[in-house]
XYZ file of C-alpha atoms in Angstrom:
741
model
C -0.035 0.009 0.027
C 1.147 3.568 -0.679
C 0.276 6.635 1.276
C -0.375 9.439 -1.196
C -1.047 13.168 -0.872
C -3.212 15.205 -3.235
C -2.518 18.946 -3.055
C -4.571 21.434 -5.142
C -6.455 24.619 -5.473
C -9.907 24.840 -3.986
C -11.150 25.875 -7.521
C -10.745 22.291 -8.633
C -11.569 20.531 -5.325
C -15.080 19.480 -6.478
C -13.720 17.937 -9.651
C -10.920 16.217 -7.778
C -13.390 14.757 -5.327
C -15.668 13.538 -8.144
C -12.754 11.879 -9.939
C -11.365 10.212 -6.816
C -14.903 9.041 -5.897
C -15.318 7.483 -9.288
C -11.977 5.550 -9.152
C -12.706 3.912 -5.754
C -8.958 3.615 -5.002
C -8.137 6.100 -2.214
C -8.725 5.101 1.403
C -9.050 8.599 2.874
C -7.428 9.448 6.201
C -8.748 12.315 8.352
C -6.738 15.455 8.943
C -5.791 15.591 12.598
C -5.739 19.342 12.828
C -2.057 19.685 13.766
C -0.787 21.902 10.927
C -0.612 25.544 11.640
C -2.865 27.553 9.410
C -4.848 24.596 8.109
C -8.377 23.689 9.248
C -10.576 20.672 8.397
C -12.674 21.541 5.347
C -16.342 22.389 5.255
C -18.964 20.310 3.456
C -19.680 21.397 -0.006
C -22.878 23.455 -0.468
C -25.964 21.313 -0.528
C -24.663 18.571 1.848
C -27.297 19.267 4.544
C -30.152 19.226 2.001
C -28.847 15.966 0.459
C -28.516 14.434 3.910
C -32.129 15.298 4.792
C -33.378 13.818 1.564
C -31.307 10.683 2.227
C -32.962 10.370 5.638
C -36.353 10.773 4.014
C -35.639 8.060 1.355
C -34.447 5.594 3.968
C -37.516 6.335 6.155
C -39.769 5.553 3.106
C -37.861 2.323 2.453
C -38.374 1.319 6.034
C -42.141 2.136 5.909
C -42.556 0.186 2.638
C -40.434 -2.704 4.069
C -38.301 -2.776 0.953
C -35.982 -5.722 0.324
C -32.297 -4.685 0.177
C -31.609 -7.707 -2.022
C -33.978 -6.468 -4.709
C -32.826 -6.831 -8.308
C -30.713 -3.915 -9.397
C -31.921 -1.531 -12.069
C -29.916 0.960 -14.064
C -31.363 4.460 -14.153
C -30.501 8.136 -13.989
C -31.969 10.009 -11.013
C -32.428 13.635 -11.926
C -32.461 16.661 -9.599
C -36.077 17.394 -10.583
C -37.082 13.842 -9.639
C -35.378 14.244 -6.219
C -37.300 17.401 -5.688
C -40.805 16.662 -7.085
C -41.227 12.902 -7.443
C -39.698 12.139 -3.989
C -41.920 14.790 -2.256
C -45.012 13.254 -4.003
C -44.081 9.784 -2.786
C -43.328 11.049 0.686
C -46.733 12.618 1.058
C -48.558 9.562 -0.256
C -46.610 7.038 1.703
C -46.703 9.081 4.952
C -50.438 9.539 4.581
C -50.944 5.779 4.121
C -48.527 5.078 7.104
C -50.566 7.422 9.327
C -53.736 5.630 8.309
C -52.114 2.267 9.147
C -50.924 3.516 12.499
C -54.343 4.912 13.339
C -56.179 1.689 12.279
C -53.573 -0.387 14.198
C -54.273 1.695 17.304
C -57.988 1.299 16.919
C -57.578 -2.477 16.519
C -55.409 -2.610 19.600
C -58.098 -0.703 21.515
C -60.863 -3.153 20.191
C -58.805 -6.074 21.228
C -58.348 -4.635 24.687
C -62.156 -4.012 25.025
C -62.954 -7.593 23.827
C -60.426 -8.963 26.294
C -62.036 -6.827 29.085
C -65.559 -7.965 28.170
C -64.837 -11.731 27.964
C -65.074 -12.394 31.734
C -68.443 -10.600 31.880
C -69.688 -12.692 28.908
C -68.495 -15.791 30.857
C -70.482 -14.559 33.934
C -73.616 -14.110 31.757
C -75.109 -11.071 33.567
C -76.233 -7.971 31.636
C -73.936 -5.075 32.161
C -76.712 -2.743 33.272
C -77.310 -4.940 36.240
C -73.744 -4.401 37.546
C -73.837 -0.693 38.312
C -76.078 2.281 39.185
C -77.475 1.119 42.555
C -78.200 3.458 45.572
C -77.633 0.845 48.305
C -75.924 -2.026 46.548
C -72.203 -2.394 45.996
C -71.033 -4.622 43.128
C -67.552 -6.257 42.574
C -66.681 -8.533 39.649
C -63.455 -10.474 39.331
C -61.649 -13.726 39.857
C -61.197 -15.468 43.113
C -62.286 -18.447 45.292
C -66.068 -18.110 45.887
C -65.856 -20.228 49.072
C -63.186 -17.923 50.522
C -65.151 -14.817 49.432
C -68.379 -16.071 50.973
C -66.553 -16.870 54.238
C -64.943 -13.463 54.354
C -68.273 -11.629 53.793
C -70.038 -13.855 56.386
C -67.508 -12.729 58.963
C -67.789 -9.079 57.948
C -70.299 -6.302 58.968
C -72.049 -6.714 55.655
C -75.385 -8.467 56.445
C -76.792 -9.073 53.035
C -74.837 -10.287 49.949
C -75.166 -12.710 47.063
C -72.542 -14.371 44.858
C -72.649 -15.500 41.228
C -69.865 -17.659 39.837
C -69.167 -19.042 36.365
C -65.902 -20.656 35.289
C -63.815 -18.801 37.914
C -65.485 -15.396 37.369
C -67.285 -14.158 40.459
C -69.888 -11.349 40.910
C -70.576 -10.047 44.450
C -73.709 -8.044 45.293
C -73.667 -6.557 48.823
C -76.238 -4.197 50.464
C -74.790 -0.850 51.705
C -77.386 1.446 53.360
C -75.724 4.765 53.193
C -77.827 6.352 50.446
C -74.863 6.617 48.009
C -74.880 4.780 44.692
C -72.331 1.998 44.786
C -70.002 0.266 42.294
C -66.333 -0.642 42.488
C -65.349 1.543 39.535
C -65.755 4.907 41.229
C -63.625 6.131 44.107
C -65.534 9.419 44.366
C -68.463 7.625 46.028
C -66.629 7.289 49.301
C -65.806 11.015 49.308
C -69.430 11.823 48.488
C -70.732 9.820 51.487
C -68.126 11.384 53.879
C -66.830 7.828 54.553
C -63.426 6.294 54.154
C -63.001 3.067 52.190
C -62.526 1.050 55.384
C -65.431 -1.270 55.832
C -66.268 -1.163 52.125
C -66.909 -4.233 50.020
C -63.417 -3.993 48.554
C -61.808 -3.944 52.031
C -63.679 -7.076 53.045
C -62.373 -8.924 50.033
C -58.733 -7.878 50.483
C -57.654 -11.098 52.188
C -59.385 -13.403 49.667
C -56.954 -12.958 46.734
C -59.915 -11.414 44.760
C -58.723 -9.775 41.555
C -61.320 -7.202 40.490
C -62.228 -6.113 36.962
C -63.343 -2.655 35.953
C -67.029 -2.696 35.132
C -67.636 -1.382 31.574
C -69.821 1.553 31.018
C -72.402 -0.227 28.945
C -75.937 -1.570 29.394
C -76.207 -4.367 26.868
C -75.749 -8.175 26.923
C -71.950 -8.906 27.099
C -72.140 -11.475 24.347
C -73.983 -9.074 22.073
C -71.519 -6.347 23.014
C -68.626 -8.564 22.143
C -70.175 -9.487 18.794
C -70.496 -5.821 17.973
C -66.885 -5.307 18.872
C -65.819 -8.320 16.710
C -67.812 -6.925 13.788
C -66.069 -3.549 14.310
C -62.717 -5.351 14.458
C -63.482 -7.109 11.231
C -64.270 -3.765 9.471
C -60.997 -2.254 10.803
C -59.015 -5.255 9.633
C -60.568 -4.868 6.181
C -59.662 -1.191 6.052
C -56.168 -2.034 7.262
C -55.804 -4.620 4.553
C -56.735 -2.064 1.955
C -54.079 0.337 3.351
C -51.474 -2.517 3.290
C -52.404 -3.310 -0.308
C -51.941 0.342 -1.253
C -48.514 0.349 0.428
C -47.637 -2.732 -1.517
C -48.673 -0.965 -4.684
C -46.476 1.992 -3.810
C -43.587 -0.301 -3.137
C -44.052 -2.057 -6.520
C -44.494 1.237 -8.371
C -41.769 3.362 -6.719
C -39.346 0.781 -5.297
C -36.832 1.118 -8.162
C -36.848 4.883 -7.908
C -36.330 4.837 -4.123
C -33.449 2.446 -4.337
C -31.874 4.583 -7.058
C -32.587 7.789 -5.072
C -30.884 6.313 -2.010
C -27.884 5.452 -4.088
C -27.657 8.852 -5.804
C -28.035 10.724 -2.544
C -25.527 8.502 -0.777
C -23.003 9.351 -3.500
C -23.846 13.032 -3.288
C -23.453 13.069 0.542
C -20.118 11.201 0.286
C -18.739 13.688 -2.209
C -20.131 16.767 -0.412
C -18.796 15.734 2.999
C -15.327 14.570 1.776
C -13.731 17.952 2.587
C -14.304 17.206 6.218
C -11.256 14.890 5.958
C -9.071 17.473 4.157
C -6.676 20.099 5.507
C -7.660 23.383 3.890
C -6.929 27.088 3.723
C -8.874 29.652 1.855
C -7.433 28.795 -1.473
C -5.892 25.380 -1.263
C -6.501 21.820 0.175
C -4.458 18.775 0.967
C -5.918 15.291 1.198
C -4.140 12.042 2.093
C -4.934 8.317 1.902
C -3.769 4.874 0.998
C -3.993 3.133 -2.316
C -2.624 -0.201 -3.664
C 0.944 0.615 -4.758
C 0.623 -1.068 -8.130
C -2.210 1.309 -9.039
C -0.410 4.631 -8.138
C 0.421 5.305 -11.745
C -3.208 4.847 -12.820
C -4.281 7.136 -9.936
C -1.924 9.919 -11.065
C -2.852 9.627 -14.731
C -6.640 9.691 -14.051
C -6.389 12.835 -11.802
C -4.152 14.662 -14.268
C -6.480 13.788 -17.075
C -9.339 15.361 -15.065
C -7.796 18.580 -13.695
C -4.383 18.860 -15.449
C -1.624 20.601 -13.447
C -3.970 22.133 -10.879
C -3.102 19.280 -8.516
C 0.217 17.842 -7.223
C 0.181 14.104 -6.387
C 2.941 12.728 -4.153
C 3.708 9.148 -3.046
C 4.793 9.771 0.573
C 5.295 6.237 1.870
C 5.277 2.720 0.759
C 4.384 -0.348 2.919
C 4.901 -3.742 1.374
C 3.867 -7.288 2.220
C 5.717 -10.465 1.599
C 3.996 -13.621 0.422
C 2.987 -14.481 3.943
C 1.232 -11.168 4.492
C 4.075 -9.765 6.762
C 5.184 -6.150 6.567
C 8.714 -6.392 5.152
C 9.152 -2.747 4.056
C 7.739 0.514 5.058
C 9.724 3.473 3.716
C 9.321 7.097 2.936
C 9.586 7.767 -0.700
C 9.806 11.507 -0.465
C 7.221 13.037 -2.641
C 8.123 15.912 -4.996
C 11.457 17.706 -4.669
C 9.660 20.970 -3.996
C 7.304 19.466 -1.410
C 8.317 22.256 0.979
C 6.710 24.755 -1.292
C 4.124 23.127 -3.523
C 2.755 26.410 -4.725
C 5.233 26.160 -7.611
C 3.290 23.114 -8.739
C -0.212 24.322 -8.085
C -1.242 27.234 -10.085
C -3.286 29.920 -8.258
C -2.793 28.501 -4.794
C -1.211 29.976 -1.704
C 1.657 28.288 0.084
C 0.391 25.198 1.726
C 3.483 23.639 3.249
C 2.972 23.117 7.046
C 5.402 24.324 9.666
C 7.716 26.231 7.323
C 8.078 23.591 4.754
C 8.980 20.458 6.877
C 7.821 17.197 5.421
C 5.135 15.473 7.550
C 1.908 13.655 7.193
C -1.386 15.421 7.838
C -2.285 12.491 10.102
C -0.687 9.441 11.673
C -2.269 6.417 10.180
C -1.507 2.744 9.638
C -2.033 1.274 6.179
C -5.601 -0.158 5.856
C -5.989 -3.949 5.708
C -7.253 -6.119 2.932
C -7.857 -9.712 4.083
C -7.454 -11.674 0.950
C -8.124 -15.159 1.953
C -9.368 -17.997 -0.321
C -13.121 -18.772 -0.383
C -13.533 -21.243 2.585
C -11.038 -19.505 4.756
C -12.643 -16.029 4.220
C -15.704 -17.001 6.255
C -13.448 -17.454 9.303
C -12.338 -13.955 9.136
C -15.528 -13.217 11.045
C -14.097 -15.132 14.086
C -10.819 -13.228 13.731
C -12.360 -9.813 13.271
C -14.651 -10.377 16.247
C -11.420 -10.394 18.342
C -9.710 -7.651 16.306
C -8.932 -7.043 12.619
C -5.221 -7.795 11.984
C -2.909 -4.804 11.531
C -1.192 -4.337 8.200
C 2.042 -5.602 9.724
C 0.558 -8.736 11.381
C -0.018 -12.251 10.173
C -3.694 -12.898 9.432
C -4.515 -15.972 11.539
C -7.755 -16.807 9.631
C -6.104 -19.853 7.939
C -5.117 -21.354 11.279
C -8.643 -20.775 12.735
C -9.962 -22.416 9.623
C -7.867 -25.507 10.190
C -8.400 -25.761 13.970
C -11.805 -24.371 15.002
C -14.037 -26.876 13.107
C -11.687 -29.738 13.922
C -11.799 -29.067 17.637
C -15.507 -28.510 17.590
C -16.125 -31.721 15.679
C -13.811 -33.691 17.938
C -15.615 -32.556 21.060
C -19.173 -33.333 19.791
C -18.311 -36.231 17.528
C -21.752 -37.443 16.507
C -23.232 -37.986 12.994
C -26.747 -36.886 13.956
C -25.667 -33.722 15.677
C -23.298 -32.980 12.820
C -25.987 -33.240 10.161
C -28.208 -30.927 12.231
C -25.459 -28.258 12.715
C -24.768 -28.476 8.920
C -28.511 -28.109 8.198
C -28.723 -25.042 10.480
C -25.666 -23.568 8.748
C -27.112 -24.137 5.328
C -30.436 -22.485 6.353
C -28.450 -19.421 7.684
C -26.379 -19.160 4.520
C -29.404 -19.443 2.240
C -31.328 -16.600 4.081
C -28.572 -14.214 5.095
C -25.537 -12.393 3.809
C -22.531 -10.654 5.238
C -21.203 -11.659 8.579
C -24.311 -13.677 9.454
C -23.831 -15.796 6.305
C -20.139 -16.322 7.325
C -21.351 -17.668 10.678
C -23.633 -20.034 8.732
C -20.621 -21.289 6.653
C -18.704 -21.797 9.869
C -21.555 -23.895 11.186
C -21.482 -25.882 7.953
C -17.773 -26.669 8.430
C -18.289 -27.357 12.165
C -21.219 -29.711 11.318
C -19.128 -31.473 8.695
C -16.324 -32.263 11.103
C -18.836 -33.263 13.819
C -20.348 -35.804 11.407
C -16.874 -37.042 10.360
C -15.852 -37.681 13.980
C -19.300 -39.142 14.650
C -18.574 -41.768 11.919
C -15.190 -42.549 13.522
C -16.794 -42.824 16.976
C -19.679 -44.779 15.515
C -22.393 -42.651 17.151
C -25.689 -41.255 15.982
C -27.474 -39.139 18.605
C -25.365 -40.964 21.247
C -26.431 -44.428 20.056
C -23.675 -46.843 19.202
C -25.658 -48.831 16.584
C -23.934 -46.765 13.845
C -20.745 -48.404 14.872
C -22.286 -51.813 14.563
C -23.335 -50.975 10.970
C -20.133 -49.294 9.772
C -17.507 -50.933 11.862
C -19.019 -54.272 12.854
C -19.151 -53.075 16.520
C -15.538 -51.982 16.589
C -15.245 -48.318 15.622
C -11.635 -46.986 15.504
C -12.316 -44.346 18.144
C -14.128 -44.399 21.479
C -14.987 -41.425 23.636
C -13.954 -43.223 26.840
C -17.321 -43.014 28.575
C -17.800 -46.781 28.708
C -15.724 -48.580 31.398
C -14.338 -51.061 28.796
C -12.783 -48.212 26.815
C -11.937 -45.853 29.702
C -8.262 -45.772 28.557
C -9.507 -43.631 25.622
C -10.421 -40.837 28.097
C -6.700 -40.843 29.227
C -5.659 -40.793 25.601
C -7.832 -37.790 24.852
C -6.372 -35.977 27.903
C -2.818 -36.556 26.523
C -3.934 -35.618 22.993
C -5.409 -32.419 24.319
C -2.039 -31.597 25.869
C -0.269 -32.285 22.577
C -2.846 -30.178 20.712
C -2.150 -27.312 23.027
C 1.602 -27.560 22.586
C 1.286 -27.563 18.775
C -1.228 -24.778 18.706
C 0.829 -22.615 21.056
C 3.944 -23.380 19.097
C 2.399 -21.872 15.945
C 1.689 -18.748 17.997
C 5.174 -18.489 19.318
C 6.720 -19.098 15.881
C 4.517 -16.373 14.366
C 5.650 -14.007 17.133
C 9.245 -15.007 16.518
C 8.844 -14.157 12.859
C 7.324 -10.816 13.516
C 10.105 -9.936 15.989
C 12.805 -10.704 13.380
C 12.171 -7.276 11.947
C 13.705 -5.946 15.143
C 16.613 -8.256 14.970
C 17.347 -11.964 15.696
C 18.413 -11.106 19.303
C 15.073 -9.578 20.018
C 13.198 -12.458 18.392
C 15.129 -15.051 20.481
C 14.555 -13.141 23.798
C 10.929 -12.281 23.255
C 9.685 -15.487 21.485
C 12.453 -18.085 21.458
C 12.543 -17.956 25.226
C 8.907 -19.136 25.366
C 9.557 -21.938 22.818
C 12.456 -23.181 25.021
C 10.292 -22.995 28.172
C 7.329 -24.758 26.435
C 9.235 -27.703 25.033
C 11.813 -27.871 27.816
C 9.115 -28.167 30.635
C 6.989 -30.733 28.799
C 9.961 -32.862 27.719
C 10.960 -32.790 31.415
C 7.433 -33.966 32.340
C 7.163 -36.616 29.665
C 10.571 -38.058 30.829
C 9.088 -38.611 34.334
C 11.748 -36.325 35.789
C 9.506 -34.664 38.368
C 9.243 -36.157 41.865
C 7.349 -39.542 42.038
C 3.617 -39.532 41.916
C 3.523 -36.097 40.334
C 3.380 -37.288 36.726
C 0.201 -39.432 35.969
C 0.871 -42.904 34.876
C -0.900 -42.394 31.538
C 1.886 -39.859 30.559
C 4.942 -41.795 31.471
C 6.029 -45.403 32.113
C 4.484 -48.768 31.130
C 0.911 -47.507 31.598
C 1.494 -44.754 29.086
C -1.415 -44.273 26.654
C 1.140 -44.730 23.785
C 2.386 -48.056 25.183
C -0.704 -50.033 24.201
C -3.104 -48.271 26.604
C -4.800 -47.920 24.161
C -2.382 -46.905 21.355
C 0.445 -49.241 20.689
C 3.439 -46.970 19.813
C 5.827 -48.438 22.356
C 6.375 -44.973 23.946
C 6.969 -45.099 27.705
C 8.441 -41.582 27.983
C 11.720 -39.835 27.235
C 14.984 -40.947 28.894
C 16.288 -39.313 31.998
C 18.984 -37.673 30.040
C 16.555 -36.049 27.650
C 14.435 -35.062 30.575
C 17.325 -33.201 32.183
C 18.187 -31.466 28.915
C 14.564 -30.318 28.754
C 14.790 -29.006 32.257
C 17.945 -27.124 31.294
C 16.204 -25.664 28.192
C 13.415 -24.465 30.362
C 15.825 -22.662 32.739
C 17.563 -21.024 29.713
C 14.204 -19.816 28.558
C 13.484 -18.358 31.938
C 16.893 -16.578 31.904
C 16.098 -15.128 28.409
C 12.689 -13.949 29.526
C 14.295 -12.157 32.456
C 16.125 -9.956 29.965
C 12.936 -8.594 28.517
C 10.177 -7.320 30.875
C 9.467 -8.052 34.499
C 5.935 -9.211 33.522
C 7.421 -11.810 31.097
C 9.770 -13.054 33.858
C 6.984 -13.342 36.417
C 4.773 -15.344 33.946
C 7.791 -17.644 33.237
C 8.479 -18.215 36.890
C 4.764 -19.078 37.589
C 4.894 -21.663 34.799
C 2.586 -20.082 32.247
C 3.572 -22.617 29.723
C 2.253 -25.310 32.053
C -1.152 -23.654 32.852
C -1.679 -22.632 29.251
C -1.217 -26.226 27.946
C -3.341 -27.666 30.742
C -6.139 -25.270 29.595
C -6.502 -27.422 26.540
C -7.728 -30.353 28.646
C -11.100 -28.631 28.527
C -11.349 -30.365 25.088
C -11.584 -33.712 26.771
C -13.897 -32.320 29.453
C -16.416 -31.119 26.905
C -16.150 -34.383 24.921
C -17.001 -36.509 28.000
C -19.650 -34.107 29.175
C -21.601 -34.088 25.963
C -21.207 -37.833 25.532
C -22.552 -38.245 29.056
C -25.549 -35.959 28.449
C -26.414 -37.885 25.212
C -26.064 -41.166 27.069
C -28.319 -40.007 29.887
C -31.080 -39.018 27.419
C -30.887 -42.362 25.638
C -30.708 -44.255 28.952
C -34.000 -42.753 30.039
C -35.688 -43.590 26.772
C -34.204 -46.936 25.725
C -32.859 -48.341 29.008
C -29.389 -49.915 29.296
C -27.365 -52.549 31.167
C -23.666 -53.130 31.691
C -22.025 -56.369 30.624
C -18.277 -56.937 30.907
C -17.626 -53.193 31.108
C -19.670 -52.355 27.991
C -23.042 -50.464 28.000
C -25.830 -51.979 25.905
C -29.071 -50.157 25.124
C -31.799 -52.583 26.199
C -34.321 -51.570 23.520
C -31.894 -52.527 20.698
C -30.775 -55.740 22.338
C -32.330 -59.209 22.179
C -32.923 -59.286 25.881
C -36.040 -58.285 27.803
C -35.852 -56.388 31.143
C -36.546 -59.738 32.946
C -33.628 -61.386 31.327
C -31.084 -58.961 32.537
C -29.495 -59.697 35.938
C -30.253 -57.135 38.514
C -26.559 -56.269 39.061
C -26.174 -55.505 35.386
C -29.343 -53.398 34.963
C -28.718 -49.637 34.892
C -32.222 -48.507 33.939
C -35.152 -50.308 32.342
C -36.081 -47.450 29.971
C -39.436 -45.935 29.036
C -39.839 -48.018 25.843
C -39.435 -51.420 27.479
C -42.760 -51.758 29.252
C -45.977 -53.389 28.080
C -49.611 -52.471 27.622
C -50.708 -49.001 28.956
C -47.251 -48.624 30.558
C -45.613 -48.955 27.063
C -48.035 -46.475 25.548
C -47.372 -43.802 28.286
C -43.612 -44.660 28.081
C -43.597 -44.187 24.323
C -45.191 -40.708 24.572
C -42.869 -39.637 27.376
C -39.938 -41.276 25.609
C -40.422 -39.339 22.392
C -40.688 -36.090 24.343
C -37.574 -36.791 26.384
C -35.633 -37.992 23.288
C -36.433 -34.872 21.197
C -36.135 -32.371 23.982
C -33.075 -33.934 25.507
C -31.157 -34.068 22.211
C -32.140 -30.608 21.317
C -30.762 -29.350 24.641
C -27.510 -31.308 23.991
C -27.410 -29.754 20.470
C -27.786 -26.242 21.919
C -25.298 -26.788 24.676
C -22.807 -27.980 22.091
C -22.661 -24.487 20.733
C -22.224 -22.903 24.130
C -19.652 -25.414 25.280
C -17.725 -26.839 22.294
C -18.160 -23.600 20.334
C -17.228 -21.200 23.052
C -14.401 -23.368 24.300
C -12.931 -23.565 20.820
C -13.151 -19.834 20.398
C -11.559 -19.397 23.811
C -8.560 -21.535 22.854
C -8.187 -19.557 19.625
C -8.468 -16.067 21.256
C -6.743 -16.576 24.611
C -4.265 -19.414 24.283
C -3.297 -18.872 20.614
C -3.937 -15.182 19.613
C -2.317 -13.728 22.731
C 0.978 -15.395 21.900
C 1.548 -13.199 18.841
C -1.557 -11.245 17.828
C -2.610 -7.672 18.728
C -5.052 -6.639 15.998
C -6.539 -3.174 15.667
C -6.199 -2.776 11.896
C -8.526 -0.692 9.752
C -10.310 -2.229 6.828
C -9.466 -0.899 3.469
C -12.527 1.059 2.425
C -11.804 3.201 -0.673
C -13.603 6.503 -1.060
C -16.474 5.828 -3.483
C -19.554 3.777 -4.029
C -20.369 0.664 -6.052
C -23.420 1.496 -8.223
C -26.209 -1.018 -8.321
C -29.286 0.956 -9.050
C -27.994 4.046 -10.939
C -25.813 4.948 -13.870
C -23.579 8.033 -14.237
C -25.384 10.980 -15.754
């Protein structure tokens, strides 16, 4: 990437902006205001008006619920159309939207009134009988009629009557104070000169009686509800008409609104561009980044548009190597008379800052283009969620692509779950775009590896019958949940440690490579020290050098997992000599870390390379936890028994519950009954099977997914990766709905 400067007279600034916008090459950087005599530019005249129109257009698109993925059209949007046609559409659409809002409010009010009337319809008492009495108080609500009657019997109220229907209760009580009574008016107490103590409401307080407001109506409740439903039907018909008219507006004016939004977006971009410039009364300076190989094209196009009224300088060049690492960032000087560019810009005043010293108008890093191949590009979403790589950093997307779905699939390892994850990912991809679609593609990859490991484990929704079909009952891998294959759990623990060492090694190697730009000595002290500590400590451990009983038997000795327990590699650990060499390498690494920063030395002393690698054992923990959850679901549904250390699901075996010895039975299962018990068990079994496996499926995302992300972000990225880069976003706009005038 090259940082370039464009200096020119304000007389040609509009034409320069239009030309640069059309090229879509220059990633503009903002002027930081540090040059004496220079101010950030002002928007070009008409920017406010264009912005207001853009807001209007986007509001209309929202009201009309326009699809952003609509087919593109190619049209010219004239100034007259933006003035007259847009205003006409705005008035019509806003009028219809106001009608829709008003009808929606009326419908909501009707629904509330119907909901309020339904208890009175249930009660079956005419509304005019519930209010307007001189010496009768009425309360309607929900409550226990027995409790209400008991409370009123014990009260000072001597005469009352209850009516109850499907939980709705009406209470009529005589009150001889000469004041009309009903529960909907608080002014009655004030009119009688009494407080509310001793009123019907007070007597019902302890009965959990929930009162309803009595409607101001005098008809039969059912009839009243029918009238409301009829009114609702009329309103829905009117609302449907308005919605149809809005659909017609969308069909008729959709293309224009998309084109208008694009035209106004382009206008606003152009008119607000000077906000990023350094300007004086007569001159401007703009800076930005472009791909180095297109600098010549950039200069030629600008000179063709405005001639010698601008001066274009290449100020700095930053280059990648084939691995995306910054290998060269050098000043390339610009023009010989950079200190006084007025000689190159006709009609301008002197624009060199600070007496002619060369400097940038802002401090900026080159923008980043993440140019990964198709499948890898989707995993940029996981990298960017942490932080976009800087121009000078290695983009770890390829490593995340290789490790994230593999770790996820290994932890879940089930053909059924894998197919569901893949189906969910496919659905997301088909209905989304952008980052959401990338997440769908990640789910596809994760689902594919989950299905692959599921085949190797011989499991389908936790059932081992797939292994019987594909591997004749002897799948190449076991999760280690079954006692007969418990050694596999130890194997996965050791494999998790090895995965952690390899994963972290890549991180330290990348960090070593990046530090080479500061010299080999710096790279060895900053990164090589950690590689020495990592391998030195773990070679020491795998040689059984630590005190007895500290190193588990499955790591070292005859019980090592690689000595036929269960993998026959004949490895029982490194020799004592190699172990001592490893310990020495670790101490050398600590000594090198002490020459860098105190924080590095403290982390080394507190064995960070040990804790970081141990963190990868969460892979095995999730694997066993998910396998155990799936087994528990299947155990409840199908039943199981243990025979010679192996679990067998009773439903799929040739044995009946009565044929299994009591000491071998784990659980009989809901599907292994008979008669009514079998029928009820089948219903419950289906519910548990579906709900249980859906829960495991969901927890797979929150456990395997989040743990995989954590290992990438914390244990891997923090070894070498800082992030904080800015995406390359060239000034301009890709036209979809408009053509140049």
